[in-house]
Amino acid sequence: MRWMNTPLFTTPRAASTDDGSSGATPLIPRETLFGNPTRIGAQLSPDGNWLSWIAPNDGVLNLWVAPRTQPDDIRALTSEIERPIRSYFWSPDSRQLLYVNDQGGDENFRLFAVDVESADTTLLTPQDEIRVMVIGVSADVSDHILIGLNDRDPRWHDVYRLYLADGRLENVLENEGYGGFMADDNLNLRLAMRPRPDGGEDFFKVEGTDIDKEPFASIGFEDSSNTGPAGFTRDGKTLYWIDSRERDTAALMAQDWASGEMTLIAHDDRADTTDVMLSRETREVEAWSVEYLRERWHFKSDAIEASMTWLDNELKGDVHVTSRSRDDRYWVVVNDPITAPSHTWLFDRDANALTSLFVSRPELEGAPLQGMTPLELTARDGLTLTSYLTLPDGLSDSGGFSRPAAPLPMVLLVHGGPWARDSYGSNGYHQWLANRGYAVLSVNFRGSTGFGKRFTSAGDGEWGTAMHTDLLDAVDWAVSEGVADTTRVAIMGGSYGGYATLAGLTMTPDVFACGVDIVGPSNLETLLESIPAYWEAGRQQMYRRMADPGTEDGQAWLKDRSPLTHAEHITRPLLIGQGANDPRVKQAESDQIVEAMRANDIPVTYVLFPDEGHGFARPVNNIAFNAVTEAFLADVLGGRFEPIGDALETSSITVPHGAEYAPGLETALKA
């Protein structure tokens, strides 16, 4: 029976592999957590007259609009039939929506425009194997935007004016080795960034199309993870920086363009400045946020503070302003209670009035969603690891957690990057796994970003060593606190999280009961050999943070830290998911370790999607993989699961190896 014909919350299957007795908490269907949302990504047009969002159209996420004054008068603008649209923006004149999409996950993004009135869609960058980069969009320039195309040299993006009325391209600047550009509100190029051999960056002033020969600012490698320009004021006289020079965490700074003088606006010793709100009229800073355990906003503008305070008092959970009209009267805001689905509202600031627009996943209203507890854990060398814990059955919330009656099976969920971070907020994977009976722990290990340059740099050269022992220390904490059963801990993650999974099962083979690797690299030598050409600007940074393959020491490091080198040590069950078109972690990364395990007669299940890239964008594929995953985890850890059933039917799933090792997979593939 198909899910759509079943009750919203079904009776759980077994807490063991033999489909035994059911638990008390209703099982939330995978489709409810990972299927298409009802709506997401609402935005206001610059003139404030239109609302837009992403929602399914014939089962695929597309763009929709409605007049702001009649939000129920909705219509679809696009009709993508394969790849979901996941990001978009408004043209400055409020006449078009622009979006990017790739083909099968290859990340060669092309730019499209759709007319709001006629719904006519135009492919603006039709070149094959070319990746578009949006460089500048300005409210003051309505007829064109600035884009970059790597059509001449795949490593570097030349700058073009793209005229929105007819799609005409006009070359502005040929790029000879610059990693990025910044324009002002008149769409004049003002800054060019060039990578340095030491992994840092030099910044050059641009006048017209002439780039200064000498940099006006230089960022050393040690500051490269959290320092960079953040935009110009509307008059072009002030440049804002997120800047860790002469400090650890990144401050918000203002630089006088003429004199070069720097002025400190804001700084927090615990974490980097992460976001700013700028005046719609002057582009001057009105507010900024810092995210340590949770995001917290600080204000220069009394009016912005008054509006945010009013919203905090009216709405439950964290409040995020996601879109603002040009006159700043109307905002789109999202409130995230975590224990209920996120809710999107239209806020009229003049009237202090909220209009409900939508709940992204209304099927989750009334579902047994769990709270999240922010934690400060301590690594063996004293480093503080900001982490997030979700427990089943109401045992965790923002104020702390209640120790379970008995230690639970646990999933250590490792973020990708690794130069990224985990955050407080709604997380479908935390909810899914907690609902299946697992404790779920996410850890910001050394190398994660957002906590200052020293924290990020502490991960340099530490793949498979100190970055990994941070994860082990977090597991030890969970065991010592009675949260986790030491014999039933799984490790799971995507990208770098997939690497951490493979490292866990090869380098510490007795710690984890099983692993789930999603698009994770197994061989760091081939990983660096195959990085996309358009990553050239960051190549030296990667070498500095990992190892230089051009040296003997670097080659030895890459080999030693590669899970493939230690594949024969795997003794615990492993599930691997891979997209065939992944340009970052190519299919060969999964093929290699599967072949090594097969050659050593070590069981492994390998799931491959021919129409996906770095992760699974199509919900039917994500659901299919998660169906296999939860049956796999239940078999090893004893948690609950929703049977695979017909979850594979509409996906592109293939299983090149090891279907027999995942419970129910062979039967589901034959159905």
XYZ file of C-alpha atoms in Angstrom:
671
model
C 0.000 0.000 0.000
C 1.362 3.403 -0.937
C 2.152 5.824 1.895
C -0.341 8.435 0.700
C -3.145 5.997 1.459
C -1.967 5.248 4.997
C -2.612 7.144 8.240
C -0.254 10.013 8.991
C 1.360 8.325 11.996
C 1.633 4.592 11.681
C 2.186 1.992 14.354
C 5.962 1.469 14.661
C 7.643 -1.662 13.508
C 9.926 -3.590 15.748
C 12.591 -2.243 18.043
C 14.675 -5.181 16.778
C 15.321 -6.981 13.527
C 12.560 -9.530 14.034
C 9.623 -7.070 13.901
C 8.736 -7.504 17.580
C 6.576 -5.334 19.816
C 5.802 -1.725 18.915
C 6.681 1.327 20.975
C 4.417 4.022 22.332
C 5.551 6.993 20.258
C 3.969 7.127 16.776
C 6.334 6.468 13.912
C 6.668 9.496 11.622
C 6.684 8.344 7.979
C 9.815 9.075 5.964
C 7.678 10.807 3.347
C 6.550 13.349 5.938
C 10.116 14.255 6.879
C 11.924 13.950 3.543
C 9.293 14.247 0.833
C 8.564 17.500 -0.924
C 7.634 20.314 1.459
C 4.321 22.036 0.874
C 6.140 25.350 0.381
C 9.561 26.774 1.250
C 11.761 29.750 0.456
C 9.258 32.598 0.438
C 10.493 35.959 -0.839
C 9.061 39.397 -1.472
C 9.637 41.096 -4.795
C 11.710 44.274 -4.393
C 8.645 46.458 -4.975
C 6.727 44.483 -2.338
C 3.878 43.616 -4.706
C 4.582 39.904 -5.156
C 5.186 36.903 -2.959
C 7.145 33.966 -4.341
C 8.125 30.559 -3.024
C 9.208 27.047 -3.999
C 6.559 24.319 -4.024
C 5.823 21.068 -5.879
C 4.388 21.229 -9.382
C 3.581 17.717 -10.617
C 5.794 16.350 -7.879
C 8.897 18.471 -8.594
C 9.850 21.636 -6.710
C 9.155 24.701 -8.862
C 8.592 28.449 -8.502
C 5.190 29.917 -7.607
C 3.892 33.467 -7.119
C 0.910 35.329 -5.706
C 0.097 39.021 -5.243
C 1.070 40.179 -1.759
C -2.455 41.515 -1.230
C -3.984 38.194 -2.361
C -1.631 35.492 -1.098
C -4.137 32.733 -1.902
C -4.251 33.685 -5.602
C -1.356 31.361 -6.426
C 0.034 30.105 -9.725
C 3.023 28.086 -10.824
C 5.637 29.874 -12.907
C 7.978 27.022 -13.808
C 7.567 23.407 -14.825
C 10.850 21.620 -14.162
C 10.175 17.894 -14.477
C 13.380 16.312 -13.121
C 15.705 18.485 -11.010
C 14.037 20.439 -8.199
C 14.614 24.194 -8.035
C 16.345 24.875 -4.729
C 17.354 28.540 -4.917
C 16.257 31.670 -6.753
C 16.199 35.468 -6.561
C 14.171 38.399 -7.880
C 15.228 40.666 -10.715
C 15.683 44.261 -9.527
C 12.610 45.438 -11.475
C 10.362 42.777 -9.895
C 9.418 41.430 -13.323
C 11.336 38.159 -13.301
C 12.478 35.382 -11.054
C 15.948 34.007 -11.729
C 17.136 30.579 -10.683
C 19.981 28.157 -11.248
C 19.819 24.453 -11.902
C 22.186 21.713 -12.965
C 21.791 18.447 -14.848
C 21.736 15.285 -12.793
C 23.781 16.787 -9.966
C 26.827 17.726 -12.082
C 26.936 21.234 -10.487
C 27.435 22.900 -13.865
C 24.787 25.410 -12.878
C 22.941 27.313 -15.593
C 20.921 30.481 -15.057
C 17.241 30.725 -15.994
C 14.754 33.618 -15.920
C 10.972 33.338 -15.781
C 8.642 36.258 -16.460
C 6.170 36.813 -13.632
C 3.297 37.878 -15.888
C 3.672 35.483 -18.822
C 5.508 32.590 -17.111
C 7.814 32.406 -20.142
C 11.107 30.802 -19.133
C 14.436 31.689 -20.772
C 17.703 29.800 -20.422
C 20.182 32.648 -20.057
C 23.414 30.626 -19.973
C 22.919 27.630 -22.307
C 26.575 26.613 -22.532
C 27.357 23.008 -21.664
C 29.804 22.162 -18.877
C 29.934 25.800 -17.789
C 29.162 26.991 -14.264
C 27.525 30.390 -13.776
C 28.432 32.630 -10.839
C 26.241 35.592 -9.851
C 28.550 38.509 -9.032
C 26.262 41.501 -8.606
C 22.549 42.352 -8.375
C 21.519 45.888 -7.455
C 18.249 47.581 -6.600
C 19.621 50.677 -8.357
C 20.258 48.955 -11.701
C 17.164 47.376 -13.198
C 18.199 46.312 -16.698
C 21.173 44.033 -16.030
C 23.115 42.005 -13.482
C 26.750 40.901 -13.341
C 27.613 37.245 -13.742
C 30.753 35.152 -14.126
C 31.223 32.362 -16.676
C 34.161 29.987 -16.888
C 33.593 29.447 -20.611
C 37.064 30.584 -21.683
C 39.096 28.959 -18.901
C 37.357 26.409 -16.637
C 39.423 27.595 -13.653
C 38.402 31.264 -13.713
C 35.134 33.152 -14.243
C 35.177 36.039 -16.722
C 32.804 38.881 -15.810
C 29.800 39.669 -18.026
C 26.881 42.055 -17.981
C 23.709 40.044 -18.505
C 20.834 42.152 -19.867
C 17.609 40.772 -18.484
C 15.259 41.891 -21.266
C 16.869 39.798 -24.012
C 19.604 37.726 -22.340
C 22.365 39.592 -24.150
C 25.855 39.141 -22.696
C 28.475 41.867 -22.716
C 32.015 41.038 -21.688
C 33.272 43.263 -18.876
C 36.566 41.696 -17.835
C 38.671 38.692 -18.782
C 39.814 36.954 -15.644
C 43.478 36.046 -15.425
C 43.736 34.284 -12.094
C 41.272 36.063 -9.797
C 39.090 33.967 -7.525
C 36.231 36.439 -7.198
C 34.973 39.987 -7.655
C 32.760 42.432 -5.778
C 30.645 45.210 -7.268
C 28.961 48.219 -5.704
C 25.302 49.264 -5.941
C 25.940 50.769 -9.375
C 27.268 47.376 -10.524
C 30.726 48.786 -10.989
C 33.475 46.313 -10.161
C 35.333 47.565 -7.095
C 37.240 44.570 -5.750
C 39.139 41.588 -7.144
C 40.416 38.709 -5.025
C 43.440 36.626 -5.997
C 44.598 33.505 -4.165
C 48.122 33.583 -2.786
C 50.624 30.718 -2.969
C 50.568 30.487 0.849
C 46.801 29.849 0.893
C 45.878 33.425 1.771
C 44.201 36.040 -0.398
C 45.126 39.432 -1.846
C 42.486 42.067 -2.555
C 42.882 44.636 -5.329
C 40.961 47.788 -6.105
C 39.275 47.874 -9.505
C 38.665 51.089 -11.431
C 36.516 50.506 -14.494
C 38.135 47.362 -15.856
C 41.617 48.165 -14.581
C 42.823 46.121 -11.629
C 45.507 47.684 -9.440
C 48.873 45.996 -9.652
C 49.397 46.061 -5.886
C 46.879 44.762 -3.336
C 45.286 47.214 -0.935
C 44.581 44.400 1.561
C 46.140 40.992 2.173
C 44.718 38.141 4.193
C 47.170 35.575 5.501
C 46.351 31.881 5.440
C 45.605 31.912 9.161
C 42.755 34.397 8.592
C 41.452 32.916 5.350
C 38.750 30.796 6.981
C 36.786 33.673 8.484
C 37.862 36.951 6.886
C 36.517 38.674 3.791
C 34.701 41.739 2.447
C 30.968 41.889 3.135
C 29.790 44.684 0.817
C 29.743 48.407 0.146
C 27.424 51.085 1.433
C 25.175 52.537 -1.241
C 27.403 55.582 -1.715
C 30.414 53.335 -2.207
C 32.441 55.147 0.439
C 32.529 52.377 3.045
C 33.458 48.725 2.676
C 32.352 46.293 5.382
C 34.490 43.359 6.428
C 33.966 40.222 8.468
C 37.497 40.288 9.814
C 39.644 38.210 12.182
C 42.900 40.065 11.577
C 44.529 40.972 14.906
C 41.971 38.847 16.781
C 40.671 35.279 16.840
C 36.943 35.470 16.119
C 35.760 37.554 13.169
C 34.566 41.067 13.966
C 32.348 43.346 11.897
C 34.522 46.180 10.607
C 33.943 49.268 8.446
C 36.719 50.530 6.170
C 36.826 54.033 4.732
C 37.437 53.423 1.031
C 39.456 56.596 0.499
C 41.691 56.554 3.572
C 41.709 52.838 4.364
C 40.920 53.521 8.025
C 39.221 50.612 9.802
C 36.516 51.037 12.462
C 35.316 48.266 14.769
C 31.520 47.871 14.821
C 31.050 44.600 16.693
C 32.990 41.650 18.093
C 32.296 38.566 20.221
C 35.077 36.508 21.787
C 33.151 33.230 21.515
C 32.173 33.087 17.838
C 32.436 34.859 14.505
C 30.028 37.508 13.296
C 27.847 35.499 10.922
C 25.218 37.765 9.384
C 24.262 41.414 8.996
C 21.103 43.361 8.227
C 21.709 46.429 6.066
C 19.564 49.498 5.548
C 17.488 49.141 2.385
C 18.165 52.808 1.653
C 21.808 53.413 2.575
C 23.190 49.835 2.848
C 24.611 50.755 6.246
C 24.664 48.189 9.047
C 21.492 48.050 11.132
C 22.017 44.741 12.950
C 24.385 41.803 13.143
C 24.305 38.296 14.529
C 26.717 35.980 16.298
C 26.101 32.243 16.447
C 27.716 30.307 19.266
C 25.289 27.824 20.815
C 22.418 29.675 19.116
C 22.174 32.699 16.846
C 21.767 36.015 18.677
C 21.084 39.385 17.042
C 22.451 42.783 18.105
C 21.192 46.136 16.884
C 22.345 49.572 15.791
C 18.907 50.564 14.492
C 16.214 51.206 17.103
C 13.512 50.552 14.503
C 14.918 47.167 13.536
C 15.336 46.230 17.195
C 11.729 47.206 17.925
C 10.464 45.041 15.068
C 12.576 42.041 16.064
C 11.555 42.369 19.716
C 7.878 42.472 18.706
C 8.319 39.349 16.574
C 10.135 37.502 19.361
C 7.240 38.248 21.683
C 4.601 37.138 19.167
C 6.158 33.988 17.719
C 7.307 30.783 19.351
C 10.858 29.689 18.631
C 13.736 31.370 16.852
C 12.747 34.050 14.328
C 14.556 34.547 11.009
C 13.984 37.444 8.617
C 14.385 35.923 5.164
C 13.205 38.684 2.793
C 12.469 42.432 2.899
C 10.709 44.763 0.484
C 12.731 47.686 -0.853
C 10.819 50.184 1.302
C 11.316 47.841 4.310
C 7.669 47.939 5.267
C 7.110 44.239 4.592
C 9.212 41.338 5.787
C 8.967 37.611 5.264
C 9.817 35.914 8.554
C 10.146 32.263 9.533
C 9.733 31.056 13.082
C 11.248 27.731 14.088
C 9.903 26.139 17.277
C 11.821 22.872 16.559
C 9.090 20.851 18.295
C 6.653 21.994 15.595
C 7.176 22.585 11.859
C 8.542 25.939 10.727
C 5.950 28.606 9.933
C 6.357 31.421 7.379
C 4.655 34.787 7.898
C 4.235 38.131 6.157
C 5.026 40.935 8.597
C 3.654 44.453 8.065
C 6.011 46.584 10.138
C 3.877 49.719 9.942
C 0.857 47.946 11.375
C 2.718 45.428 13.562
C 0.593 42.747 11.917
C 1.371 39.170 10.917
C -0.313 37.250 8.105
C 0.210 33.511 8.008
C 1.586 32.386 4.649
C 2.283 28.688 5.128
C 3.674 25.902 7.256
C 6.388 24.187 5.242
C 5.459 20.696 6.370
C 1.906 20.825 7.762
C 1.871 17.021 7.970
C 4.236 17.409 10.940
C 1.758 19.433 12.988
C 1.003 17.308 16.012
C 3.856 14.922 15.253
C 6.087 13.798 18.127
C 8.923 16.199 17.279
C 11.719 16.446 19.817
C 13.649 19.382 21.208
C 17.357 19.986 20.707
C 19.903 20.598 23.460
C 22.971 22.771 22.760
C 26.038 21.457 24.578
C 29.592 22.470 25.339
C 31.678 19.294 25.376
C 35.379 19.127 26.154
C 37.963 17.393 23.987
C 40.874 15.530 25.552
C 43.165 18.547 25.050
C 40.663 20.956 26.622
C 39.155 22.365 23.405
C 35.452 23.216 23.727
C 33.246 21.436 21.182
C 29.866 23.089 20.622
C 27.441 20.231 19.960
C 23.730 19.447 19.612
C 21.834 16.520 21.104
C 18.364 15.217 20.311
C 16.804 12.444 22.380
C 13.581 10.491 21.913
C 10.419 11.033 23.922
C 10.830 14.624 25.086
C 14.114 14.098 26.887
C 15.884 17.069 25.258
C 15.163 20.756 24.790
C 17.060 24.038 24.568
C 17.423 24.197 28.357
C 19.078 20.813 28.801
C 18.417 17.092 28.605
C 17.026 14.434 30.899
C 19.095 11.300 31.246
C 17.198 8.349 29.729
C 16.140 5.499 31.996
C 18.714 3.293 30.269
C 21.464 4.093 27.760
C 20.154 4.372 24.200
C 21.499 3.337 20.842
C 23.038 6.477 19.345
C 23.856 7.889 15.916
C 26.821 10.248 15.735
C 25.816 12.500 12.824
C 28.914 14.202 11.372
C 28.635 17.362 9.276
C 30.253 17.838 5.865
C 32.782 20.384 4.751
C 34.677 19.891 6.971
C 34.902 23.694 6.876
C 31.293 24.228 7.921
C 29.360 23.836 11.171
C 26.322 22.318 12.839
C 23.713 24.721 14.215
C 20.706 24.875 16.492
C 17.405 24.539 14.650
C 14.989 22.160 12.956
C 16.835 19.180 11.554
C 14.997 16.458 9.697
C 17.715 13.889 10.320
C 17.741 14.532 14.063
C 13.944 14.180 14.180
C 13.893 11.042 12.027
C 16.560 9.209 13.987
C 15.225 10.279 17.397
C 11.781 9.090 16.338
C 13.309 5.706 15.545
C 14.583 5.491 19.119
C 18.134 6.806 18.809
C 20.010 9.502 20.616
C 21.429 11.807 17.928
C 24.599 13.814 18.512
C 26.168 16.379 16.151
C 29.582 17.794 17.051
C 31.474 20.858 15.863
C 34.899 19.242 15.831
C 38.147 21.170 15.327
C 38.276 22.362 11.734
C 34.628 23.459 11.862
C 34.047 27.124 11.077
C 32.299 29.885 12.997
C 34.247 29.640 16.259
C 37.321 31.667 15.366
C 40.392 31.025 13.283
C 42.246 29.103 15.998
C 39.451 26.549 16.207
C 39.399 26.055 12.435
C 43.192 25.937 12.186
C 43.333 23.349 14.976
C 42.023 20.933 12.341
C 44.838 21.586 9.865
C 46.545 18.303 9.068
C 44.255 16.470 11.496
C 41.980 14.458 9.196
C 41.709 11.041 10.800
C 43.586 12.127 13.939
C 42.576 15.013 16.251
C 39.480 15.820 14.172
C 38.473 12.211 14.661
C 39.365 12.008 18.354
C 37.052 14.983 18.940
C 34.248 12.737 17.693
C 35.432 9.894 19.890
C 35.527 12.226 22.903
C 31.927 13.219 22.209
C 30.939 9.542 22.128
C 32.765 8.982 25.428
C 30.805 11.887 26.949
C 27.512 10.389 25.794
C 28.438 7.019 27.277
C 29.625 8.520 30.569
C 26.411 10.555 30.903
C 24.217 7.493 30.421
C 22.934 8.739 27.076
C 24.528 6.142 24.789
C 25.028 2.398 24.973
C 28.709 1.960 24.146
C 27.989 -1.207 22.123
C 25.319 0.455 19.959
C 26.801 3.642 18.501
C 26.651 4.266 14.747
C 28.554 6.924 12.809
C 26.883 8.567 9.823
C 27.464 11.580 7.598
C 27.822 13.044 4.139
C 30.875 14.407 2.310
C 33.464 14.958 5.072
C 30.949 13.239 7.361
C 31.184 10.270 5.003
C 34.970 10.395 5.294
C 34.631 10.458 9.099
C 32.400 7.394 8.857
C 34.968 5.518 6.791
C 37.773 6.697 9.081
C 35.802 5.532 12.090
C 35.298 2.033 10.714
C 38.881 1.661 9.428
C 41.027 3.545 11.950
C 38.999 2.860 15.107
C 37.232 -0.346 14.054
C 36.025 -1.341 17.529
C 34.288 1.931 18.466
C 31.285 2.013 16.165
C 28.725 -0.723 15.677
C 28.145 0.318 12.035
C 28.524 3.209 9.630
C 26.534 5.045 6.948
C 28.723 6.891 4.438
C 27.071 9.307 1.990
C 29.334 10.619 -0.813
C 32.404 10.372 1.407
C 35.977 10.270 0.055
C 37.907 7.072 0.711
C 41.180 7.993 -0.999
C 42.496 11.488 -0.274
C 45.078 11.212 -3.047
C 42.477 10.725 -5.773
C 40.155 13.221 -4.058
C 42.657 16.050 -4.515
C 43.596 14.884 -8.003
C 39.998 15.169 -9.160
C 38.749 18.424 -7.626
C 36.776 20.561 -10.117
C 38.755 23.087 -12.176
C 36.642 25.960 -10.826
C 37.982 25.235 -7.322
C 41.393 26.465 -8.421
C 41.183 29.573 -6.210
C 40.919 27.395 -3.113
C 43.441 24.733 -4.074
C 46.319 26.035 -1.932
C 44.019 26.463 1.061
C 42.984 22.817 0.738
C 46.622 21.763 0.526
C 47.486 23.795 3.630
C 44.572 22.383 5.603
C 45.151 18.817 4.399
C 48.523 18.085 2.738
C 50.364 19.064 -0.424
C 50.313 16.149 -2.877
C 53.318 17.687 -4.639
C 55.624 16.730 -1.760
C 56.759 13.348 -0.450
C 55.516 14.171 3.041
C 52.177 15.272 1.629
C 51.781 12.090 -0.386
C 52.599 10.004 2.681
C 50.069 11.950 4.767
C 47.317 11.553 2.169
C 47.915 7.829 1.923
C 48.036 7.314 5.685
C 44.849 9.322 6.343
C 42.890 7.615 3.561
C 40.362 5.037 4.784
C 41.123 3.012 1.652
C 44.619 2.326 3.020
C 43.101 0.675 6.085
C 40.057 -0.973 4.466
C 41.074 -4.453 5.633
C 40.503 -3.351 9.232
C 36.748 -2.906 8.769
C 34.837 -5.436 10.831
C 31.489 -3.686 11.288
C 28.586 -3.310 8.806
C 28.864 -0.447 6.308
C 26.289 1.183 4.036
C 27.499 3.523 1.269
C 25.400 5.970 -0.782
C 26.803 7.719 -3.860
C 25.660 9.994 -6.685
C 27.103 8.937 -10.041
C 27.530 12.543 -11.235
C 29.217 13.925 -8.129
C 31.876 16.445 -9.273
C 33.419 16.878 -5.802
C 33.647 13.342 -4.441
C 33.568 11.286 -7.592
C 32.015 7.864 -7.863
C 35.490 6.347 -7.875
C 35.818 7.235 -4.183
C 33.032 4.819 -3.305
C 33.962 2.297 -5.989
C 37.494 1.993 -4.588
C 36.575 1.129 -1.030
C 33.745 -1.178 -2.091
C 36.173 -3.068 -4.326
C 38.746 -3.291 -1.509
C 36.130 -4.654 0.876
C 34.804 -7.085 -1.727
C 38.328 -8.327 -2.389
C 38.782 -8.920 1.350
C 35.362 -10.584 1.696
C 34.131 -7.808 3.998
C 30.359 -7.225 3.706
C 29.299 -3.790 2.414
C 26.123 -2.475 0.825
C 26.667 0.014 -1.997
C 23.741 2.170 -3.185
C 24.261 4.255 -6.337
C 21.972 6.867 -7.903
C 22.701 7.552 -11.610
C 20.859 10.904 -11.605
C 22.420 12.463 -8.497
C 25.570 14.332 -7.551
C 27.006 15.426 -4.211
C 24.054 14.345 -2.114
C 20.542 13.429 -3.165
C 18.464 16.364 -4.436
C 15.441 14.393 -5.652
C 13.212 13.553 -2.675
C 12.336 10.128 -4.095
C 16.025 9.231 -4.055
C 16.601 10.651 -0.591
C 13.608 8.715 0.734
C 14.819 5.533 -0.955
C 18.263 5.798 0.595
C 16.840 6.625 4.015
C 14.517 3.634 3.766
C 17.529 1.396 3.292
C 19.389 3.268 6.038
C 16.788 2.876 8.758
C 16.357 -0.841 8.080
C 20.156 -1.161 8.194
C 20.421 0.769 11.476
C 17.567 -1.168 13.067
C 19.239 -4.450 12.163
C 22.478 -3.427 13.900
C 21.375 -1.068 16.686
C 17.906 -2.412 17.447
C 15.983 0.789 16.798
C 12.581 1.099 15.208
C 11.987 1.338 11.470
C 9.378 1.868 8.821
C 9.612 -1.049 6.375
C 11.169 -0.293 2.995
C 7.904 -1.222 1.302
C 7.547 0.546 -2.041
C 9.933 3.401 -1.152
C 12.272 2.403 -3.987
C 9.675 2.281 -6.761
C 9.934 5.830 -8.107
C 13.606 6.350 -7.333
C 16.572 5.713 -9.623
C 18.274 3.498 -7.029
C 20.753 0.861 -8.121
C 22.695 -1.477 -5.841
C 25.955 -2.510 -7.516
C 27.015 -4.605 -4.549
C 25.791 -6.084 -1.285
C 21.996 -5.877 -1.448
C 21.920 -9.100 0.557
C 23.552 -7.387 3.533
C 20.788 -4.792 4.046
C 17.590 -6.223 5.543
C 14.680 -6.159 3.104
C 16.644 -4.549 0.274
C 16.730 -7.525 -2.082
C 12.997 -8.044 -1.700
C 12.261 -4.349 -2.261
C 14.416 -4.264 -5.395
C 12.493 -7.207 -6.872
C 9.068 -5.743 -6.068
